[in-house]
CSV table of C-alpha atoms and ligand atoms in Angstrom, one decimal:
chain,number,residue,atom,x,y,z
A,1,MET,CA,81.2,101.7,88.2
A,2,SER,CA,84.8,102.9,87.8
A,3,LYS,CA,84.7,104.2,91.4
A,4,VAL,CA,84.5,100.7,92.8
A,5,LEU,CA,87.3,99.4,90.5
A,6,SER,CA,89.6,102.2,91.6
A,7,ASP,CA,88.9,101.8,95.3
A,8,PRO,CA,91.7,100.4,97.3
A,9,PRO,CA,91.0,96.9,98.5
A,10,PHE,CA,90.1,96.3,102.1
A,11,LEU,CA,92.9,94.9,104.3
A,12,LEU,CA,91.6,91.5,105.3
A,13,ASP,CA,94.8,89.7,106.4
A,14,GLY,CA,94.7,90.6,110.1
A,15,GLU,CA,93.8,88.0,112.7
A,16,ASN,CA,91.6,90.3,114.7
A,17,LEU,CA,88.3,91.7,113.5
A,18,ALA,CA,88.4,94.8,115.6
A,19,LEU,CA,91.8,95.7,114.3
A,20,ASN,CA,90.6,95.1,110.8
A,21,LEU,CA,87.8,97.5,111.3
A,22,VAL,CA,90.2,100.2,112.6
A,23,ASN,CA,92.4,99.6,109.6
A,24,THR,CA,89.6,100.7,107.2
A,25,GLU,CA,91.0,104.1,107.7
A,26,ILE,CA,94.2,104.2,105.7
A,27,MET,CA,96.8,106.7,104.3
A,28,LYS,CA,96.9,107.0,100.5
A,29,ARG,CA,99.6,109.1,99.0
A,30,GLY,CA,100.0,111.0,102.2
A,31,ASN,CA,96.3,111.7,102.7
A,32,PRO,CA,93.8,110.0,105.1
A,33,LEU,CA,91.3,107.8,103.3
A,34,ASP,CA,88.1,106.3,104.8
A,35,LEU,CA,87.2,103.0,103.0
A,36,LEU,CA,83.8,103.0,104.7
A,37,GLN,CA,82.0,106.0,103.2
A,38,THR,CA,78.5,104.5,102.4
A,39,PRO,CA,76.3,101.7,103.8
A,40,GLN,CA,77.3,99.7,100.7
A,41,ASP,CA,80.9,100.0,101.7
A,42,VAL,CA,80.0,98.5,105.1
A,43,ALA,CA,78.1,95.6,103.3
A,44,ARG,CA,81.1,95.0,101.0
A,45,TRP,CA,83.6,95.1,103.8
A,46,TRP,CA,81.6,92.8,106.0
A,47,ASN,CA,80.9,90.2,103.2
A,48,GLU,CA,84.6,90.2,102.1
A,49,THR,CA,85.7,89.9,105.8
A,50,CYS,CA,83.4,86.9,106.5
A,51,GLN,CA,84.4,85.2,103.3
A,52,ARG,CA,88.1,85.5,104.2
A,53,HIS,CA,87.5,84.7,107.9
A,54,PRO,CA,84.4,82.6,108.4
A,55,ALA,CA,85.1,82.4,112.1
A,56,PHE,CA,84.5,86.2,112.5
A,57,ASP,CA,80.9,85.6,111.7
A,58,GLU,CA,80.4,84.1,115.1
A,59,VAL,CA,77.1,85.6,116.2
A,60,ARG,CA,74.2,83.3,115.4
A,61,ARG,CA,71.8,84.3,112.8
A,62,GLY,CA,68.8,82.2,113.8
A,63,SER,CA,66.9,81.5,110.7
A,64,ALA,CA,67.9,84.3,108.4
A,65,ASP,CA,70.3,87.3,108.1
A,66,THR,CA,68.2,90.3,109.1
A,67,THR,CA,71.0,92.9,108.8
A,68,ILE,CA,69.9,96.2,107.3
A,69,TYR,CA,72.8,98.1,105.7
A,70,ASP,CA,71.5,101.6,106.3
A,71,ASN,CA,73.0,104.9,107.3
A,72,GLU,CA,72.4,104.1,111.0
A,73,LEU,CA,74.7,101.1,110.7
A,74,LEU,CA,77.3,103.1,108.9
A,75,THR,CA,77.2,105.7,111.7
A,76,SER,CA,77.4,102.9,114.4
A,77,VAL,CA,80.3,101.2,112.7
A,78,LYS,CA,82.2,104.5,112.4
A,79,THR,CA,81.5,105.4,116.1
A,80,LEU,CA,82.6,102.0,117.2
A,81,ARG,CA,85.7,102.3,115.0
A,82,ALA,CA,86.6,105.7,116.5
A,83,SER,CA,86.2,104.3,120.0
A,84,LEU,CA,88.3,101.3,119.3
A,85,ARG,CA,91.0,103.5,117.8
A,86,GLY,CA,91.0,105.5,121.0
A,87,ILE,CA,91.1,102.4,123.3
A,88,PHE,CA,93.9,100.7,121.3
A,89,ARG,CA,95.9,103.9,121.1
A,90,ALA,CA,95.6,104.3,124.9
A,91,LEU,CA,96.7,100.6,125.4
A,92,ILE,CA,99.7,101.2,123.2
A,93,ASP,CA,100.6,104.4,125.1
A,94,GLY,CA,100.1,102.6,128.5
A,95,GLU,CA,97.2,104.9,129.4
A,96,ILE,CA,93.7,104.3,130.7
A,97,PRO,CA,91.1,104.3,127.9
A,98,GLN,CA,88.6,107.2,127.8
A,99,GLN,CA,85.3,106.3,129.5
A,100,ILE,CA,83.4,107.6,126.5
A,101,ASP,CA,85.1,105.1,124.3
A,102,VAL,CA,84.5,102.3,126.8
A,103,ASN,CA,80.8,103.3,127.0
A,104,GLN,CA,80.5,103.0,123.2
A,105,LEU,CA,81.9,99.5,123.2
A,106,ASN,CA,79.7,98.5,126.1
A,107,ARG,CA,76.6,99.8,124.3
A,108,ILE,CA,77.1,97.1,121.7
A,109,LEU,CA,78.2,94.4,124.2
A,110,ARG,CA,74.9,94.9,126.0
A,111,THR,CA,73.1,93.4,123.0
A,112,ASN,CA,74.9,90.1,123.5
A,113,TYR,CA,73.4,87.1,125.2
A,114,SER,CA,74.8,83.6,125.4
A,115,VAL,CA,73.1,80.3,125.2
A,116,LEU,CA,74.3,76.8,125.9
A,117,GLU,CA,73.8,74.8,122.7
A,118,VAL,CA,73.8,71.1,122.1
A,119,SER,CA,74.7,69.8,118.6
A,120,LYS,CA,73.1,66.7,117.1
A,121,GLU,CA,76.3,64.8,118.0
A,122,GLY,CA,75.9,65.9,121.6
A,123,ASP,CA,78.7,68.5,121.6
A,124,LEU,CA,78.1,71.3,124.1
A,125,PHE,CA,79.1,74.9,123.3
A,126,LEU,CA,78.2,78.5,124.1
A,127,GLY,CA,76.4,80.3,121.3
A,128,ALA,CA,76.5,84.1,121.0
A,129,TYR,CA,73.3,85.9,120.0
A,130,THR,CA,72.3,89.5,119.7
A,131,THR,CA,69.1,91.3,120.6
A,132,ASP,CA,69.8,93.9,117.8
A,133,ALA,CA,68.4,92.1,114.8
A,134,ARG,CA,69.1,95.0,112.4
A,135,HIS,CA,72.7,95.7,113.1
A,136,GLY,CA,74.0,93.3,115.9
A,137,LEU,CA,75.2,90.6,113.5
A,138,VAL,CA,77.9,93.1,112.2
A,139,LEU,CA,78.5,95.2,115.3
A,140,LEU,CA,78.6,92.5,118.0
A,141,PRO,CA,81.3,90.3,116.5
A,142,ILE,CA,83.5,93.3,116.2
A,143,ALA,CA,82.9,94.3,119.8
A,144,LEU,CA,83.5,90.7,121.0
A,145,SER,CA,86.8,90.5,119.1
A,146,ALA,CA,87.8,93.9,120.6
A,147,ILE,CA,87.1,92.5,124.1
A,148,ARG,CA,89.2,89.4,123.5
A,149,LEU,CA,92.1,91.6,122.4
A,150,ILE,CA,91.7,94.1,125.3
A,151,VAL,CA,91.2,91.5,128.1
A,152,GLN,CA,93.2,88.5,126.9
A,153,GLY,CA,95.7,90.0,124.5
A,154,GLU,CA,99.2,91.1,125.5
A,155,HIS,CA,99.0,94.9,125.2
A,156,LYS,CA,102.7,95.2,124.5
A,157,ARG,CA,102.1,93.2,121.2
A,158,LEU,CA,99.6,95.9,120.0
A,159,HIS,CA,101.3,98.4,117.8
A,160,GLN,CA,100.7,101.2,115.3
A,161,CYS,CA,102.9,100.8,112.2
A,162,ASP,CA,106.4,102.4,112.5
A,163,ASN,CA,106.2,103.9,109.0
A,164,GLU,CA,105.5,107.5,109.7
A,165,ARG,CA,103.2,107.7,106.7
A,166,CYS,CA,101.1,104.8,107.8
A,167,ILE,CA,98.3,104.7,110.4
A,168,LEU,CA,97.6,101.0,110.5
A,169,PHE,CA,97.4,98.9,113.7
A,170,PHE,CA,98.6,95.3,114.1
A,171,TYR,CA,99.0,92.7,116.7
A,172,ASP,CA,102.5,91.2,116.8
A,173,SER,CA,102.1,87.5,117.1
A,174,THR,CA,105.8,86.7,116.3
A,175,LYS,CA,107.7,84.7,118.8
A,176,SER,CA,110.3,87.4,119.3
A,177,ALA,CA,107.6,90.2,119.5
A,178,THR,CA,109.9,92.6,117.6
A,179,ARG,CA,107.7,93.4,114.6
A,180,ARG,CA,107.6,97.1,113.8
A,181,TRP,CA,105.6,97.5,110.6
A,182,CYS,CA,102.1,96.5,109.5
A,183,SER,CA,103.4,94.9,106.4
A,184,LEU,CA,106.5,94.0,104.4
A,185,GLY,CA,105.6,96.8,102.0
A,186,CYS,CA,105.7,99.4,104.9
A,187,MET,CA,109.0,97.9,106.1
A,188,ASP,CA,110.6,98.3,102.7
A,189,ARG,CA,109.2,101.9,102.3
A,190,ALA,CA,110.4,102.9,105.8
A,191,ARG,CA,113.9,101.4,105.2
A,192,SER,CA,114.3,103.0,101.7
A,193,MET,CA,113.2,106.3,103.2
A,194,GLN,CA,115.8,105.9,105.9
A,195,ARG,CA,118.5,105.1,103.3
A,196,TYR,CA,117.5,108.1,101.3
A,197,ARG,CA,117.8,110.4,104.3
A,198,GLU,CA,121.2,108.9,105.2
A,199,THR,CA,122.5,109.4,101.7
A,200,LYS,CA,121.2,112.9,101.6
A,201,ARG,CA,122.9,113.6,105.0
A,202,THR,CA,126.2,112.2,103.7
A,203,VAL,CA,126.0,114.3,100.5
A,204,ILE,CA,125.1,117.5,102.3
A,205,GLY,CA,127.8,116.8,104.9
A,206,GLU,CA,130.6,116.5,102.3
B,301,ZN,ZN1,102.2,100.3,107.7
């Protein structure tokens, strides 16, 4: 299928699963593009994400993966994504998140329960499980990672890319906390745009 080959790849480099989900909405040639348009897109995104970051797959599966990649999951993922976008944007702006967005996140968090587990070696750890066998294995890890960012993260390190043609979010984990762009590519594009404007201004000014 040529459609699949021409689709832009998912952005999987981020350290936070919730931010990675929000970043499935991108700008391409000046137009918004949603990388999650079908249940199959969600399946592909989730599989590629877990391959790249095995730790994101943190909710226990019990005996088997019972996830059903249907339209209901697609809708739930998009609803969660919109709520996370709203909450992250509010944190960046120093505002209080909308209750409707908080409620959406809480709806998924309520499917979470924790269990003290003992490994064969005698290690004790807290295992995360979900009561939503059909969709919780995808939705809950995203919600848990969002909570970690919201509750434990430094909000001043959360940003939306400074490139005016980019809508991606990122968490700045540099020591200096002065990162402004989602990627080196965006930094280069933003700087060359700035140089172009300055040159134009100089030419027009003369
Ligand atoms: Zn960017």
